[in-house]
mmCIF file of C-alpha atoms in Angstrom:
data_model
loop_
_atom_site.group_PDB
_atom_site.id
_atom_site.type_symbol
_atom_site.label_atom_id
_atom_site.label_comp_id
_atom_site.label_asym_id
_atom_site.label_seq_id
_atom_site.Cartn_x
_atom_site.Cartn_y
_atom_site.Cartn_z
ATOM 1 C CA MET A 1 -0.536 9.854 -9.331
ATOM 2 C CA ALA A 2 0.116 11.914 -6.185
ATOM 3 C CA THR A 3 0.096 10.142 -2.839
ATOM 4 C CA PRO A 4 -3.362 10.487 -1.260
ATOM 5 C CA ILE A 5 -3.857 12.418 1.961
ATOM 6 C CA ARG A 6 -4.051 9.810 4.723
ATOM 7 C CA VAL A 7 -6.800 10.558 7.257
ATOM 8 C CA LEU A 8 -7.530 9.137 10.705
ATOM 9 C CA LEU A 9 -11.138 9.583 11.912
ATOM 10 C CA VAL A 10 -11.587 9.985 15.678
ATOM 11 C CA ASP A 11 -15.145 10.047 17.037
ATOM 12 C CA ASP A 12 -16.919 8.027 19.719
ATOM 13 C CA GLN A 13 -19.992 7.604 17.516
ATOM 14 C CA GLU A 14 -19.560 4.840 14.963
ATOM 15 C CA LEU A 15 -22.410 6.224 12.856
ATOM 16 C CA VAL A 16 -20.592 9.552 12.510
ATOM 17 C CA ARG A 17 -17.357 7.845 11.538
ATOM 18 C CA THR A 18 -19.201 5.775 8.943
ATOM 19 C CA GLY A 19 -20.824 8.846 7.448
ATOM 20 C CA VAL A 20 -17.554 10.766 7.247
ATOM 21 C CA ARG A 21 -15.788 7.770 5.727
ATOM 22 C CA LEU A 22 -18.463 7.450 3.027
ATOM 23 C CA VAL A 23 -18.206 11.175 2.247
ATOM 24 C CA LEU A 24 -14.433 11.038 1.889
ATOM 25 C CA ARG A 25 -14.539 7.852 -0.167
ATOM 26 C CA ARG A 26 -15.970 9.943 -3.020
ATOM 27 C CA GLU A 27 -13.149 12.481 -2.837
ATOM 28 C CA ALA A 28 -10.109 12.005 -5.055
ATOM 29 C CA GLY A 29 -6.764 12.217 -3.310
ATOM 30 C CA ILE A 30 -8.076 11.486 0.210
ATOM 31 C CA GLU A 31 -7.920 8.103 1.906
ATOM 32 C CA VAL A 32 -9.262 7.110 5.323
ATOM 33 C CA VAL A 33 -6.565 4.816 6.717
ATOM 34 C CA GLY A 34 -7.966 4.285 10.207
ATOM 35 C CA GLU A 35 -10.604 5.035 12.824
ATOM 36 C CA ALA A 36 -10.615 5.500 16.591
ATOM 37 C CA GLY A 37 -13.372 5.834 19.178
ATOM 38 C CA ASP A 38 -11.516 8.139 21.591
ATOM 39 C CA GLY A 39 -8.206 9.852 22.205
ATOM 40 C CA VAL A 40 -6.539 6.776 23.655
ATOM 41 C CA GLU A 41 -7.355 4.726 20.568
ATOM 42 C CA ALA A 42 -6.216 7.608 18.357
ATOM 43 C CA LEU A 43 -2.757 7.720 19.949
ATOM 44 C CA GLU A 44 -2.475 3.947 19.661
ATOM 45 C CA ALA A 45 -3.493 4.088 15.986
ATOM 46 C CA LEU A 46 -0.902 6.758 15.250
ATOM 47 C CA GLU A 47 1.828 4.439 16.504
ATOM 48 C CA GLU A 48 0.882 1.956 13.787
ATOM 49 C CA LEU A 49 -0.381 4.100 10.907
ATOM 50 C CA ALA A 50 1.123 6.762 8.657
ATOM 51 C CA VAL A 51 -1.354 9.651 8.944
ATOM 52 C CA ASP A 52 -1.332 13.152 7.462
ATOM 53 C CA VAL A 53 -4.502 14.638 8.985
ATOM 54 C CA VAL A 54 -6.506 13.620 12.062
ATOM 55 C CA VAL A 55 -10.215 14.539 11.987
ATOM 56 C CA MET A 56 -10.915 14.866 15.715
ATOM 57 C CA ASP A 57 -14.126 14.970 17.737
ATOM 58 C CA VAL A 58 -14.012 16.909 21.027
ATOM 59 C CA ARG A 59 -16.233 15.202 23.581
ATOM 60 C CA MET A 60 -15.212 11.560 23.929
ATOM 61 C CA PRO A 61 -14.756 9.086 26.797
ATOM 62 C CA ARG A 62 -11.403 8.175 28.414
ATOM 63 C CA MET A 63 -9.415 10.869 26.575
ATOM 64 C CA ASP A 64 -11.152 13.808 24.934
ATOM 65 C CA GLY A 65 -10.118 15.560 21.757
ATOM 66 C CA ILE A 66 -8.343 18.390 23.554
ATOM 67 C CA GLU A 67 -5.866 16.170 25.375
ATOM 68 C CA ALA A 68 -5.420 13.944 22.332
ATOM 69 C CA THR A 69 -4.705 17.003 20.163
ATOM 70 C CA ARG A 70 -2.204 18.335 22.698
ATOM 71 C CA ARG A 71 -0.301 15.050 22.718
ATOM 72 C CA ILE A 72 -0.364 14.667 18.942
ATOM 73 C CA THR A 73 0.911 18.167 18.202
ATOM 74 C CA ALA A 74 3.458 18.087 21.052
ATOM 75 C CA ASN A 75 5.105 15.119 19.363
ATOM 76 C CA ASP A 76 5.165 16.871 15.983
ATOM 77 C CA GLY A 77 2.479 14.516 14.758
ATOM 78 C CA PRO A 78 -0.022 14.974 11.937
ATOM 79 C CA ARG A 79 -2.163 18.068 11.711
ATOM 80 C CA VAL A 80 -5.489 18.023 13.536
ATOM 81 C CA LEU A 81 -8.831 19.259 12.213
ATOM 82 C CA VAL A 82 -11.534 19.394 14.886
ATOM 83 C CA LEU A 83 -15.016 18.357 13.752
ATOM 84 C CA THR A 84 -17.636 19.194 16.349
ATOM 85 C CA THR A 85 -21.364 19.566 16.900
ATOM 86 C CA PHE A 86 -20.880 22.726 18.949
ATOM 87 C CA ASP A 87 -20.082 26.064 17.360
ATOM 88 C CA LEU A 88 -18.909 28.341 20.179
ATOM 89 C CA ASP A 89 -17.751 25.554 22.448
ATOM 90 C CA GLU A 90 -15.064 26.078 25.072
ATOM 91 C CA TYR A 91 -13.744 22.608 24.314
ATOM 92 C CA VAL A 92 -13.157 23.600 20.700
ATOM 93 C CA PHE A 93 -11.199 26.673 21.739
ATOM 94 C CA GLY A 94 -9.150 24.477 24.042
ATOM 95 C CA ALA A 95 -8.371 22.153 21.140
ATOM 96 C CA ILE A 96 -7.159 25.071 19.027
ATOM 97 C CA ARG A 97 -4.931 26.226 21.868
ATOM 98 C CA ALA A 98 -3.647 22.662 22.078
ATOM 99 C CA GLY A 99 -2.466 22.896 18.485
ATOM 100 C CA ALA A 100 -5.393 22.019 16.228
ATOM 101 C CA SER A 101 -5.247 23.656 12.813
ATOM 102 C CA GLY A 102 -8.886 24.669 12.917
ATOM 103 C CA PHE A 103 -12.387 23.377 13.310
ATOM 104 C CA LEU A 104 -15.560 22.702 11.389
ATOM 105 C CA LEU A 105 -19.113 21.844 12.402
ATOM 106 C CA LYS A 106 -20.554 18.420 11.711
ATOM 107 C CA ASP A 107 -23.218 19.986 9.514
ATOM 108 C CA THR A 108 -20.548 21.224 7.069
ATOM 109 C CA ALA A 109 -21.297 20.195 3.481
ATOM 110 C CA PRO A 110 -19.178 17.360 2.008
ATOM 111 C CA ARG A 111 -17.161 19.437 -0.470
ATOM 112 C CA PRO A 112 -16.091 22.186 1.984
ATOM 113 C CA PHE A 113 -15.199 19.453 4.460
ATOM 114 C CA ALA A 114 -12.963 17.678 1.956
ATOM 115 C CA ASP A 115 -11.431 21.009 0.909
ATOM 116 C CA ALA A 116 -10.705 21.752 4.578
ATOM 117 C CA ILE A 117 -8.735 18.521 4.874
ATOM 118 C CA ARG A 118 -6.721 19.485 1.808
ATOM 119 C CA THR A 119 -6.113 22.972 3.202
ATOM 120 C CA VAL A 120 -4.906 21.670 6.547
ATOM 121 C CA HIS A 121 -2.682 19.115 4.845
ATOM 122 C CA ALA A 122 -1.138 21.901 2.739
ATOM 123 C CA GLY A 123 -0.049 23.667 5.934
ATOM 124 C CA ASP A 124 -2.743 26.311 6.239
ATOM 125 C CA SER A 125 -5.552 26.558 8.778
ATOM 126 C CA VAL A 126 -9.303 26.221 8.544
ATOM 127 C CA LEU A 127 -11.065 28.913 10.508
ATOM 128 C CA ALA A 128 -13.487 31.095 8.589
ATOM 129 C CA PRO A 129 -13.101 34.822 9.292
ATOM 130 C CA SER A 130 -16.710 35.071 10.525
ATOM 131 C CA THR A 131 -16.185 32.117 12.843
ATOM 132 C CA THR A 132 -12.923 33.605 14.102
ATOM 133 C CA ARG A 133 -14.654 36.857 15.041
ATOM 134 C CA ARG A 134 -17.468 35.055 16.869
ATOM 135 C CA LEU A 135 -15.050 32.776 18.702
ATOM 136 C CA ILE A 136 -12.863 35.669 19.825
ATOM 137 C CA ALA A 137 -15.861 37.751 20.908
ATOM 138 C CA HIS A 138 -17.095 34.837 23.007
ATOM 139 C CA PHE A 139 -13.788 34.128 24.751
ATOM 140 C CA LEU A 140 -12.224 37.600 24.781
ATOM 141 C CA PRO A 141 -12.939 38.288 28.491
ATOM 142 C CA ARG A 142 -10.960 35.182 29.420
ATOM 143 C CA VAL A 143 -8.012 35.355 27.031
ATOM 144 C CA SER A 144 -7.273 39.000 26.305
ATOM 145 C CA GLY A 145 -4.129 40.462 27.785
ATOM 146 C CA SER A 146 -3.361 43.844 29.237
ATOM 147 C CA GLY A 147 -3.357 45.534 25.872
ATOM 148 C CA LYS A 148 0.369 46.296 26.134
ATOM 149 C CA VAL A 149 2.686 44.712 23.628
ATOM 150 C CA PRO A 150 5.377 42.606 25.339
ATOM 151 C CA ALA A 151 8.695 44.205 24.375
ATOM 152 C CA ALA A 152 10.467 40.922 23.670
ATOM 153 C CA ARG A 153 7.769 39.763 21.286
ATOM 154 C CA ALA A 154 7.271 43.152 19.672
ATOM 155 C CA ALA A 155 10.928 43.255 18.774
ATOM 156 C CA LEU A 156 10.477 40.160 16.636
ATOM 157 C CA LEU A 157 7.957 41.829 14.336
ATOM 158 C CA SER A 158 8.174 44.907 12.154
ATOM 159 C CA LYS A 159 5.552 47.607 12.564
ATOM 160 C CA ARG A 160 3.775 46.416 9.416
ATOM 161 C CA GLU A 161 3.817 42.823 10.681
ATOM 162 C CA GLN A 162 2.285 43.944 13.988
ATOM 163 C CA GLU A 163 -0.448 45.740 12.054
ATOM 164 C CA ILE A 164 -1.178 42.648 9.993
ATOM 165 C CA LEU A 165 -1.197 40.435 13.089
ATOM 166 C CA ALA A 166 -3.787 42.778 14.591
ATOM 167 C CA GLU A 167 -5.937 42.316 11.475
ATOM 168 C CA ILE A 168 -5.519 38.535 11.609
ATOM 169 C CA ALA A 169 -6.648 38.583 15.236
ATOM 170 C CA THR A 170 -9.950 40.210 14.292
ATOM 171 C CA GLY A 171 -10.669 37.452 11.796
ATOM 172 C CA GLN A 172 -9.703 39.237 8.583
ATOM 173 C CA SER A 173 -8.815 37.089 5.584
ATOM 174 C CA ASN A 174 -5.752 37.865 3.478
ATOM 175 C CA ALA A 175 -7.964 39.475 0.841
ATOM 176 C CA GLU A 176 -9.688 41.671 3.432
ATOM 177 C CA ILE A 177 -6.366 42.707 4.961
ATOM 178 C CA ALA A 178 -5.009 43.558 1.528
ATOM 179 C CA ALA A 179 -8.016 45.766 0.788
ATOM 180 C CA ARG A 180 -7.887 47.540 4.151
ATOM 181 C CA MET A 181 -4.143 48.189 3.996
ATOM 182 C CA PHE A 182 -3.882 48.901 0.245
ATOM 183 C CA LEU A 183 -1.518 45.974 -0.340
ATOM 184 C CA SER A 184 -1.534 43.097 -2.783
ATOM 185 C CA GLU A 185 -2.818 39.781 -1.480
ATOM 186 C CA GLY A 186 0.558 38.227 -2.291
ATOM 187 C CA THR A 187 2.322 40.796 -0.108
ATOM 188 C CA VAL A 188 -0.032 40.012 2.762
ATOM 189 C CA ARG A 189 0.632 36.285 2.382
ATOM 190 C CA THR A 190 4.364 36.985 2.590
ATOM 191 C CA HIS A 191 3.934 39.056 5.760
ATOM 192 C CA VAL A 192 1.747 36.353 7.329
ATOM 193 C CA SER A 193 4.401 33.755 6.554
ATOM 194 C CA HIS A 194 7.073 35.934 8.191
ATOM 195 C CA ILE A 195 4.880 36.443 11.270
ATOM 196 C CA LEU A 196 4.346 32.716 11.720
ATOM 197 C CA THR A 197 8.044 31.997 11.261
ATOM 198 C CA LYS A 198 9.231 34.686 13.679
ATOM 199 C CA LEU A 199 6.754 33.688 16.384
ATOM 200 C CA ASP A 200 7.229 29.959 15.769
ATOM 201 C CA LEU A 201 3.521 29.372 15.119
ATOM 202 C CA ARG A 202 2.022 26.613 12.987
ATOM 203 C CA ASP A 203 -0.715 28.655 11.304
ATOM 204 C CA ARG A 204 -2.965 31.715 11.534
ATOM 205 C CA VAL A 205 -5.245 29.989 14.052
ATOM 206 C CA GLN A 206 -2.367 29.926 16.524
ATOM 207 C CA ALA A 207 -1.570 33.507 15.524
ATOM 208 C CA VAL A 208 -5.060 34.586 16.628
ATOM 209 C CA VAL A 209 -4.693 32.838 19.968
ATOM 210 C CA PHE A 210 -1.163 34.181 20.441
ATOM 211 C CA ALA A 211 -2.234 37.753 19.735
ATOM 212 C CA PHE A 212 -4.952 37.762 22.367
ATOM 213 C CA GLU A 213 -3.121 35.765 24.999
ATOM 214 C CA ASN A 214 -0.120 38.075 24.754
ATOM 215 C CA GLY A 215 -2.021 41.348 24.673
ATOM 216 C CA LEU A 216 -0.926 42.144 21.124
ATOM 217 C CA THR A 217 -4.390 43.283 20.182
ATOM 218 C CA ARG A 218 -7.960 43.325 21.377
ATOM 219 C CA LEU A 219 -11.315 43.853 19.723
ATOM 220 C CA GLY A 220 -12.372 47.448 19.454
#
């Protein structure tokens, strides 16, 4: 059998951790190997445990999820999936900028939640296109650039890759980009992979943030 995905749960509410643990216990191929009540405990746990995915709350005492995520990803640690009560929450956006691979709400159904863990573990991100658009619209005044493409960065991408990055930044899925640009979905996936590699980004969540922070695109 394949090695299960090892998960660390980080939340200051024990009841929430218990509920998540019970949900994941019913999912094949996922194992909760540890729990932590804040960011400090999470970093300590990661020194002792082999973890693939950290399910991270945002608002916690001592060290919040943003700082914990920043430290975990800076050390090339496991991937982080933020699980929060707040939808358009500035703390969540901060966690994504810190390197989280996406976020979900705590009212997410059990199966999509488990699938999100698998997706993050596989190296992709979890940020629904509709959620991406709402998040960007909310924070655009604070993170959008001048609208001019930095020459050094532009030189890294082909014209087609710049076009696809612009679509990613408006929350389009691969299927939607393929339909809009008359390409196959496989071709779009290849372009997305090249974009992430050239810009040294972990996933499409970071690509969205990068695009707006560097003025590569803005909402029309």
